[in-house]
PDB file of C-alpha atoms in Angstrom:
ATOM      1  CA  MET A   1      -0.019  -0.096   0.094  1.00  0.00           C
ATOM      2  CA  THR A   2       1.411   3.722  -1.235  1.00  0.00           C
ATOM      3  CA  ASP A   3       1.340   6.519   0.697  1.00  0.00           C
ATOM      4  CA  LEU A   4      -1.005   7.930  -1.370  1.00  0.00           C
ATOM      5  CA  ASP A   5      -3.642   4.921  -0.862  1.00  0.00           C
ATOM      6  CA  TRP A   6      -3.570   4.410   2.555  1.00  0.00           C
ATOM      7  CA  ALA A   7      -4.106   8.492   2.902  1.00  0.00           C
ATOM      8  CA  ILE A   8      -7.401   7.742   1.333  1.00  0.00           C
ATOM      9  CA  GLY A   9     -10.346   8.087   4.045  1.00  0.00           C
ATOM     10  CA  SER A  10      -8.051   8.490   7.071  1.00  0.00           C
ATOM     11  CA  ASN A  11      -7.689  12.056   8.338  1.00  0.00           C
ATOM     12  CA  ASP A  12      -4.150  12.126   8.607  1.00  0.00           C
ATOM     13  CA  LEU A  13      -2.989  14.546   5.983  1.00  0.00           C
ATOM     14  CA  SER A  14       1.330  13.967   6.955  1.00  0.00           C
ATOM     15  CA  TRP A  15       1.315  12.509   3.464  1.00  0.00           C
ATOM     16  CA  MET A  16       0.814  16.521   2.090  1.00  0.00           C
ATOM     17  CA  THR A  17       4.218  17.742   3.690  1.00  0.00           C
ATOM     18  CA  SER A  18       6.135  14.178   3.116  1.00  0.00           C
ATOM     19  CA  ASP A  19       9.540  14.099   1.086  1.00  0.00           C
ATOM     20  CA  GLU A  20       8.685  11.458  -0.817  1.00  0.00           C
ATOM     21  CA  MET A  21       5.711  12.466  -2.350  1.00  0.00           C
ATOM     22  CA  ILE A  22       7.202  15.983  -2.875  1.00  0.00           C
ATOM     23  CA  GLU A  23      10.331  14.232  -4.278  1.00  0.00           C
ATOM     24  CA  ARG A  24       7.464  13.028  -6.647  1.00  0.00           C
ATOM     25  CA  ALA A  25       5.681  16.038  -7.293  1.00  0.00           C
ATOM     26  CA  LYS A  26       9.200  18.105  -8.161  1.00  0.00           C
ATOM     27  CA  ASP A  27      10.004  14.754 -10.337  1.00  0.00           C
ATOM     28  CA  PHE A  28       6.989  15.164 -12.697  1.00  0.00           C
ATOM     29  CA  GLY A  29       8.228  18.893 -14.019  1.00  0.00           C
ATOM     30  CA  ALA A  30       6.015  20.430 -15.931  1.00  0.00           C
ATOM     31  CA  PRO A  31       3.274  19.693 -18.169  1.00  0.00           C
ATOM     32  CA  ARG A  32       4.776  18.708 -20.813  1.00  0.00           C
ATOM     33  CA  SER A  33       2.195  18.275 -23.317  1.00  0.00           C
ATOM     34  CA  HIS A  34       0.884  21.666 -22.910  1.00  0.00           C
ATOM     35  CA  ALA A  35       4.458  23.282 -22.982  1.00  0.00           C
ATOM     36  CA  ARG A  36       4.526  21.560 -26.673  1.00  0.00           C
ATOM     37  CA  ARG A  37       1.380  22.475 -27.826  1.00  0.00           C
ATOM     38  CA  ALA A  38       2.368  25.996 -26.805  1.00  0.00           C
ATOM     39  CA  ALA A  39       5.666  26.294 -28.352  1.00  0.00           C
ATOM     40  CA  LYS A  40       4.651  24.878 -31.407  1.00  0.00           C
ATOM     41  CA  ARG A  41       1.890  27.656 -31.469  1.00  0.00           C
ATOM     42  CA  SER A  42       4.374  30.119 -30.904  1.00  0.00           C
ATOM     43  CA  LEU A  43       6.959  28.751 -33.612  1.00  0.00           C
ATOM     44  CA  ILE A  44       3.876  28.724 -36.196  1.00  0.00           C
ATOM     45  CA  ALA A  45       2.873  32.606 -34.838  1.00  0.00           C
ATOM     46  CA  ALA A  46       6.129  33.558 -35.643  1.00  0.00           C
ATOM     47  CA  MET A  47       6.622  32.206 -39.103  1.00  0.00           C
ATOM     48  CA  LYS A  48       3.630  33.665 -39.809  1.00  0.00           C
ATOM     49  CA  HIS A  49       4.470  37.324 -38.931  1.00  0.00           C
ATOM     50  CA  GLU A  50       8.474  36.396 -40.898  1.00  0.00           C
ATOM     51  CA  ILE A  51       6.034  35.510 -44.037  1.00  0.00           C
ATOM     52  CA  ALA A  52       3.364  38.639 -43.868  1.00  0.00           C
ATOM     53  CA  ALA A  53       6.734  41.093 -42.879  1.00  0.00           C
ATOM     54  CA  ASP A  54       8.187  39.882 -46.469  1.00  0.00           C
ATOM     55  CA  ILE A  55       5.307  40.133 -48.353  1.00  0.00           C
ATOM     56  CA  LEU A  56       4.921  43.714 -46.517  1.00  0.00           C
ATOM     57  CA  PRO A  57       8.525  45.352 -46.235  1.00  0.00           C
ATOM     58  CA  ARG A  58       7.446  48.711 -46.191  1.00  0.00           C
ATOM     59  CA  LEU A  59       4.185  50.944 -44.828  1.00  0.00           C
ATOM     60  CA  PRO A  60       2.029  51.986 -47.617  1.00  0.00           C
ATOM     61  CA  GLU A  61       2.844  55.837 -48.135  1.00  0.00           C
ATOM     62  CA  ASP A  62       0.328  58.231 -47.725  1.00  0.00           C
ATOM     63  CA  GLY A  63      -2.670  57.728 -49.860  1.00  0.00           C
ATOM     64  CA  GLU A  64      -1.246  54.592 -50.813  1.00  0.00           C
ATOM     65  CA  SER A  65      -2.497  51.097 -50.993  1.00  0.00           C
ATOM     66  CA  PHE A  66      -1.311  47.412 -51.221  1.00  0.00           C
ATOM     67  CA  HIS A  67      -3.807  44.903 -52.163  1.00  0.00           C
ATOM     68  CA  ILE A  68      -2.660  41.540 -51.531  1.00  0.00           C
ATOM     69  CA  VAL A  69      -3.843  37.964 -51.866  1.00  0.00           C
ATOM     70  CA  GLY A  70      -2.913  35.280 -49.318  1.00  0.00           C
ATOM     71  CA  ASN A  71      -2.445  31.388 -49.384  1.00  0.00           C
ATOM     72  CA  GLY A  72      -3.932  30.304 -46.108  1.00  0.00           C
ATOM     73  CA  ARG A  73       0.470  30.740 -45.044  1.00  0.00           C
ATOM     74  CA  PHE A  74      -0.748  33.607 -43.493  1.00  0.00           C
ATOM     75  CA  ASP A  75      -3.570  34.654 -41.261  1.00  0.00           C
ATOM     76  CA  TYR A  76      -5.084  38.272 -41.330  1.00  0.00           C
ATOM     77  CA  TRP A  77      -3.804  39.274 -37.859  1.00  0.00           C
ATOM     78  CA  SER A  78      -0.040  38.435 -38.914  1.00  0.00           C
ATOM     79  CA  PHE A  79      -0.285  41.965 -40.633  1.00  0.00           C
ATOM     80  CA  ILE A  80      -1.075  43.529 -36.880  1.00  0.00           C
ATOM     81  CA  PRO A  81       2.850  43.228 -35.485  1.00  0.00           C
ATOM     82  CA  VAL A  82       4.053  43.921 -38.562  1.00  0.00           C
ATOM     83  CA  VAL A  83       2.734  46.880 -38.775  1.00  0.00           C
ATOM     84  CA  CYS A  84       3.282  48.249 -35.741  1.00  0.00           C
ATOM     85  CA  GLN A  85       6.489  47.290 -36.439  1.00  0.00           C
ATOM     86  CA  LEU A  86       6.972  49.337 -38.774  1.00  0.00           C
ATOM     87  CA  LEU A  87       5.798  52.314 -36.893  1.00  0.00           C
ATOM     88  CA  ALA A  88       8.066  52.070 -34.674  1.00  0.00           C
ATOM     89  CA  THR A  89       6.600  53.887 -32.626  1.00  0.00           C
ATOM     90  CA  GLN A  90       4.485  53.405 -29.019  1.00  0.00           C
ATOM     91  CA  GLY A  91       1.454  54.450 -28.060  1.00  0.00           C
ATOM     92  CA  ILE A  92      -0.291  53.123 -31.120  1.00  0.00           C
ATOM     93  CA  VAL A  93      -4.739  53.735 -31.218  1.00  0.00           C
ATOM     94  CA  PHE A  94      -5.911  50.193 -32.265  1.00  0.00           C
ATOM     95  CA  TYR A  95      -9.374  49.425 -33.959  1.00  0.00           C
ATOM     96  CA  GLY A  96     -10.191  46.124 -34.144  1.00  0.00           C
ATOM     97  CA  SER A  97     -13.453  44.810 -35.754  1.00  0.00           C
ATOM     98  CA  THR A  98     -14.005  40.717 -36.719  1.00  0.00           C
ATOM     99  CA  TRP A  99     -16.665  38.273 -36.576  1.00  0.00           C
ATOM    100  CA  THR A 100     -14.634  35.996 -34.043  1.00  0.00           C
ATOM    101  CA  LEU A 101     -11.309  35.756 -32.743  1.00  0.00           C
ATOM    102  CA  ASN A 102      -9.220  33.032 -31.248  1.00  0.00           C
ATOM    103  CA  ARG A 103      -7.110  32.935 -27.379  1.00  0.00           C
ATOM    104  CA  ASP A 104      -3.495  33.561 -29.677  1.00  0.00           C
ATOM    105  CA  ASN A 105      -4.364  36.759 -31.333  1.00  0.00           C
ATOM    106  CA  ALA A 106      -5.866  38.007 -28.177  1.00  0.00           C
ATOM    107  CA  THR A 107      -2.970  37.233 -26.181  1.00  0.00           C
ATOM    108  CA  GLU A 108      -0.599  39.574 -29.198  1.00  0.00           C
ATOM    109  CA  LEU A 109      -3.007  41.953 -28.046  1.00  0.00           C
ATOM    110  CA  PHE A 110      -2.194  41.727 -24.409  1.00  0.00           C
ATOM    111  CA  ASP A 111       1.029  42.031 -25.355  1.00  0.00           C
ATOM    112  CA  LEU A 112       1.190  44.657 -27.721  1.00  0.00           C
ATOM    113  CA  LEU A 113      -1.112  46.969 -24.561  1.00  0.00           C
ATOM    114  CA  ASP A 114       1.314  45.778 -21.950  1.00  0.00           C
ATOM    115  CA  ARG A 115       4.719  46.660 -23.912  1.00  0.00           C
ATOM    116  CA  GLY A 116       2.888  50.028 -24.809  1.00  0.00           C
ATOM    117  CA  VAL A 117       3.512  49.557 -28.412  1.00  0.00           C
ATOM    118  CA  LEU A 118      -0.721  50.071 -28.609  1.00  0.00           C
ATOM    119  CA  GLY A 119      -1.736  53.033 -26.259  1.00  0.00           C
ATOM    120  CA  GLN A 120      -5.938  52.171 -26.641  1.00  0.00           C
ATOM    121  CA  ALA A 121      -7.613  49.239 -28.203  1.00  0.00           C
ATOM    122  CA  THR A 122     -11.037  48.751 -28.778  1.00  0.00           C
ATOM    123  CA  MET A 123     -12.431  45.552 -30.016  1.00  0.00           C
ATOM    124  CA  LEU A 124     -15.501  44.972 -31.955  1.00  0.00           C
ATOM    125  CA  THR A 125     -16.644  41.403 -32.831  1.00  0.00           C
ATOM    126  CA  GLY A 126     -20.141  39.520 -33.672  1.00  0.00           C
ATOM    127  CA  ILE A 127     -22.979  38.166 -31.235  1.00  0.00           C
ATOM    128  CA  PHE A 128     -21.025  34.380 -32.936  1.00  0.00           C
ATOM    129  CA  PHE A 129     -18.259  35.136 -30.641  1.00  0.00           C
ATOM    130  CA  LYS A 130     -20.092  35.876 -27.680  1.00  0.00           C
ATOM    131  CA  ARG A 131     -22.451  32.853 -27.760  1.00  0.00           C
ATOM    132  CA  ARG A 132     -20.181  30.036 -29.455  1.00  0.00           C
ATOM    133  CA  GLU A 133     -16.317  30.682 -27.988  1.00  0.00           C
ATOM    134  CA  ALA A 134     -17.682  31.653 -24.245  1.00  0.00           C
ATOM    135  CA  SER A 135     -14.368  31.121 -22.736  1.00  0.00           C
ATOM    136  CA  ILE A 136     -12.428  33.618 -25.437  1.00  0.00           C
ATOM    137  CA  TYR A 137     -14.981  35.560 -25.117  1.00  0.00           C
ATOM    138  CA  ALA A 138     -14.824  36.100 -21.233  1.00  0.00           C
ATOM    139  CA  TYR A 139     -10.998  36.281 -21.529  1.00  0.00           C
ATOM    140  CA  LEU A 140     -11.314  39.211 -24.833  1.00  0.00           C
ATOM    141  CA  LEU A 141     -13.733  40.841 -22.197  1.00  0.00           C
ATOM    142  CA  ASP A 142     -11.997  40.051 -19.117  1.00  0.00           C
ATOM    143  CA  GLY A 143      -8.035  41.781 -20.042  1.00  0.00           C
ATOM    144  CA  LEU A 144      -9.279  44.299 -21.890  1.00  0.00           C
ATOM    145  CA  LEU A 145     -11.438  45.679 -19.086  1.00  0.00           C
ATOM    146  CA  LYS A 146      -8.250  45.195 -16.773  1.00  0.00           C
ATOM    147  CA  ARG A 147      -6.438  47.240 -19.544  1.00  0.00           C
ATOM    148  CA  GLY A 148      -9.161  49.891 -19.441  1.00  0.00           C
ATOM    149  CA  GLN A 149      -9.738  49.341 -23.184  1.00  0.00           C
ATOM    150  CA  ARG A 150     -13.550  48.601 -25.018  1.00  0.00           C
ATOM    151  CA  TYR A 151     -14.976  46.009 -25.883  1.00  0.00           C
ATOM    152  CA  VAL A 152     -18.532  45.772 -28.315  1.00  0.00           C
ATOM    153  CA  ALA A 153     -20.497  42.430 -29.533  1.00  0.00           C
ATOM    154  CA  PHE A 154     -23.305  43.172 -32.338  1.00  0.00           C
ATOM    155  CA  GLU A 155     -24.647  41.350 -35.419  1.00  0.00           C
ATOM    156  CA  ASN A 156     -20.621  42.424 -36.827  1.00  0.00           C
ATOM    157  CA  HIS A 157     -18.962  40.526 -40.165  1.00  0.00           C
ATOM    158  CA  ALA A 158     -16.914  43.540 -41.528  1.00  0.00           C
ATOM    159  CA  LYS A 159     -13.166  42.424 -40.556  1.00  0.00           C
ATOM    160  CA  VAL A 160     -11.835  45.769 -40.201  1.00  0.00           C
ATOM    161  CA  THR A 161      -7.933  47.172 -38.595  1.00  0.00           C
ATOM    162  CA  LEU A 162      -7.111  50.748 -38.069  1.00  0.00           C
ATOM    163  CA  LEU A 163      -3.421  51.180 -36.515  1.00  0.00           C
ATOM    164  CA  ALA A 164      -2.970  55.542 -35.974  1.00  0.00           C
ATOM    165  CA  THR A 165      -0.171  57.773 -35.069  1.00  0.00           C
ATOM    166  CA  PRO A 166      -0.080  61.149 -35.157  1.00  0.00           C
ATOM    167  CA  THR A 167       1.865  61.026 -39.096  1.00  0.00           C
ATOM    168  CA  HIS A 168       0.299  57.549 -40.233  1.00  0.00           C
ATOM    169  CA  ALA A 169      -3.683  56.239 -40.290  1.00  0.00           C
ATOM    170  CA  ILE A 170      -3.707  52.132 -41.394  1.00  0.00           C
ATOM    171  CA  VAL A 171      -6.082  50.783 -42.402  1.00  0.00           C
ATOM    172  CA  ILE A 172      -6.345  47.089 -43.050  1.00  0.00           C
ATOM    173  CA  GLU A 173      -9.611  45.234 -44.730  1.00  0.00           C
ATOM    174  CA  GLY A 174      -9.608  41.900 -45.506  1.00  0.00           C
ATOM    175  CA  SER A 175     -12.220  38.621 -45.633  1.00  0.00           C
ATOM    176  CA  ALA A 176     -10.566  37.295 -42.936  1.00  0.00           C
ATOM    177  CA  ASN A 177     -11.447  36.379 -38.742  1.00  0.00           C
ATOM    178  CA  PHE A 178      -8.758  37.361 -36.401  1.00  0.00           C
ATOM    179  CA  THR A 179      -8.141  33.369 -36.312  1.00  0.00           C
ATOM    180  CA  ALA A 180      -6.144  30.464 -37.910  1.00  0.00           C
ATOM    181  CA  ASN A 181      -6.996  31.310 -42.329  1.00  0.00           C
ATOM    182  CA  PRO A 182      -5.827  28.367 -44.036  1.00  0.00           C
ATOM    183  CA  ARG A 183      -7.809  29.778 -46.970  1.00  0.00           C
ATOM    184  CA  VAL A 184      -7.227  32.353 -49.616  1.00  0.00           C
ATOM    185  CA  GLU A 185      -8.345  35.001 -48.681  1.00  0.00           C
ATOM    186  CA  GLN A 186      -7.255  39.618 -49.881  1.00  0.00           C
ATOM    187  CA  TYR A 187      -6.580  42.260 -48.007  1.00  0.00           C
ATOM    188  CA  VAL A 188      -5.965  45.854 -48.642  1.00  0.00           C
ATOM    189  CA  ILE A 189      -3.386  48.177 -46.735  1.00  0.00           C
ATOM    190  CA  THR A 190      -3.983  51.858 -46.843  1.00  0.00           C
ATOM    191  CA  ASN A 191      -2.655  54.307 -45.408  1.00  0.00           C
ATOM    192  CA  ASP A 192      -5.373  57.514 -45.857  1.00  0.00           C
ATOM    193  CA  ARG A 193      -6.601  59.876 -42.768  1.00  0.00           C
ATOM    194  CA  ALA A 194     -10.188  60.256 -44.359  1.00  0.00           C
ATOM    195  CA  LEU A 195     -10.376  56.064 -45.447  1.00  0.00           C
ATOM    196  CA  HIS A 196      -9.633  55.666 -41.018  1.00  0.00           C
ATOM    197  CA  ASP A 197     -11.646  58.039 -39.444  1.00  0.00           C
ATOM    198  CA  PHE A 198     -14.618  56.892 -42.341  1.00  0.00           C
ATOM    199  CA  HIS A 199     -14.292  53.331 -40.800  1.00  0.00           C
ATOM    200  CA  LYS A 200     -13.503  54.907 -36.953  1.00  0.00           C
ATOM    201  CA  ASP A 201     -16.614  56.743 -37.086  1.00  0.00           C
ATOM    202  CA  TRP A 202     -18.433  53.503 -37.480  1.00  0.00           C
ATOM    203  CA  MET A 203     -16.870  51.870 -35.027  1.00  0.00           C
ATOM    204  CA  GLU A 204     -17.706  54.857 -32.568  1.00  0.00           C
ATOM    205  CA  SER A 205     -21.431  54.695 -33.319  1.00  0.00           C
ATOM    206  CA  MET A 206     -21.745  51.439 -32.901  1.00  0.00           C
ATOM    207  CA  LEU A 207     -20.073  51.430 -29.480  1.00  0.00           C
ATOM    208  CA  ALA A 208     -22.575  53.938 -28.601  1.00  0.00           C
ATOM    209  CA  LYS A 209     -25.725  52.019 -29.850  1.00  0.00           C
ATOM    210  CA  GLY A 210     -24.573  48.374 -29.268  1.00  0.00           C
ATOM    211  CA  ASP A 211     -23.815  46.452 -25.891  1.00  0.00           C
ATOM    212  CA  SER A 212     -20.127  47.570 -25.349  1.00  0.00           C
ATOM    213  CA  TRP A 213     -18.148  47.346 -22.390  1.00  0.00           C
ATOM    214  CA  HIS A 214     -15.881  50.488 -21.053  1.00  0.00           C
ATOM    215  CA  GLY A 215     -12.313  49.328 -18.792  1.00  0.00           C
ATOM    216  CA  LYS A 216     -11.633  52.315 -16.424  1.00  0.00           C
TER     217      LYS A 216
END
């Protein structure tokens, strides 16, 4: 009979602090399968960002647009850290509209906020995301509100990203969501203040009308 077998049904909890049991816990180590999955996700994300960076070696000039068709080797979200890097500044103002998104991209959004790359973040998603991806929805909402940012859910299917600084107004319009997209997708990346403000206006109107949350 092992220490653990003996302890079941007993009031004696000394086994919990025994050297033997502590050593067994130490020997077990980290949950390796989870660690491998996390490492794989990070590697895949890094590769996708690298591909996006190769496609977008520079920002569009004022009034210029880049039209891109992807073959599934990178995702919509891959452009966002790349554009942030090309903007080469802190405090970028971010608006993101998508039907749904995954946890990894929400985590990267939080990282950009925590490092000060993004100064403000506003997320707009579809009701589908709130209902069908409840755990990721809760993760996103909690993370945004803790960081003093904004979120709204409504019957949304628009995929638009705004990244603004005093000198640039980058708009990314595309067919894909903020998820993994192993399909042919199209994107237009534009540097245009009027287009940026056009999208910002309807996003702000949905924040005012919709089921929105504002962090403090």
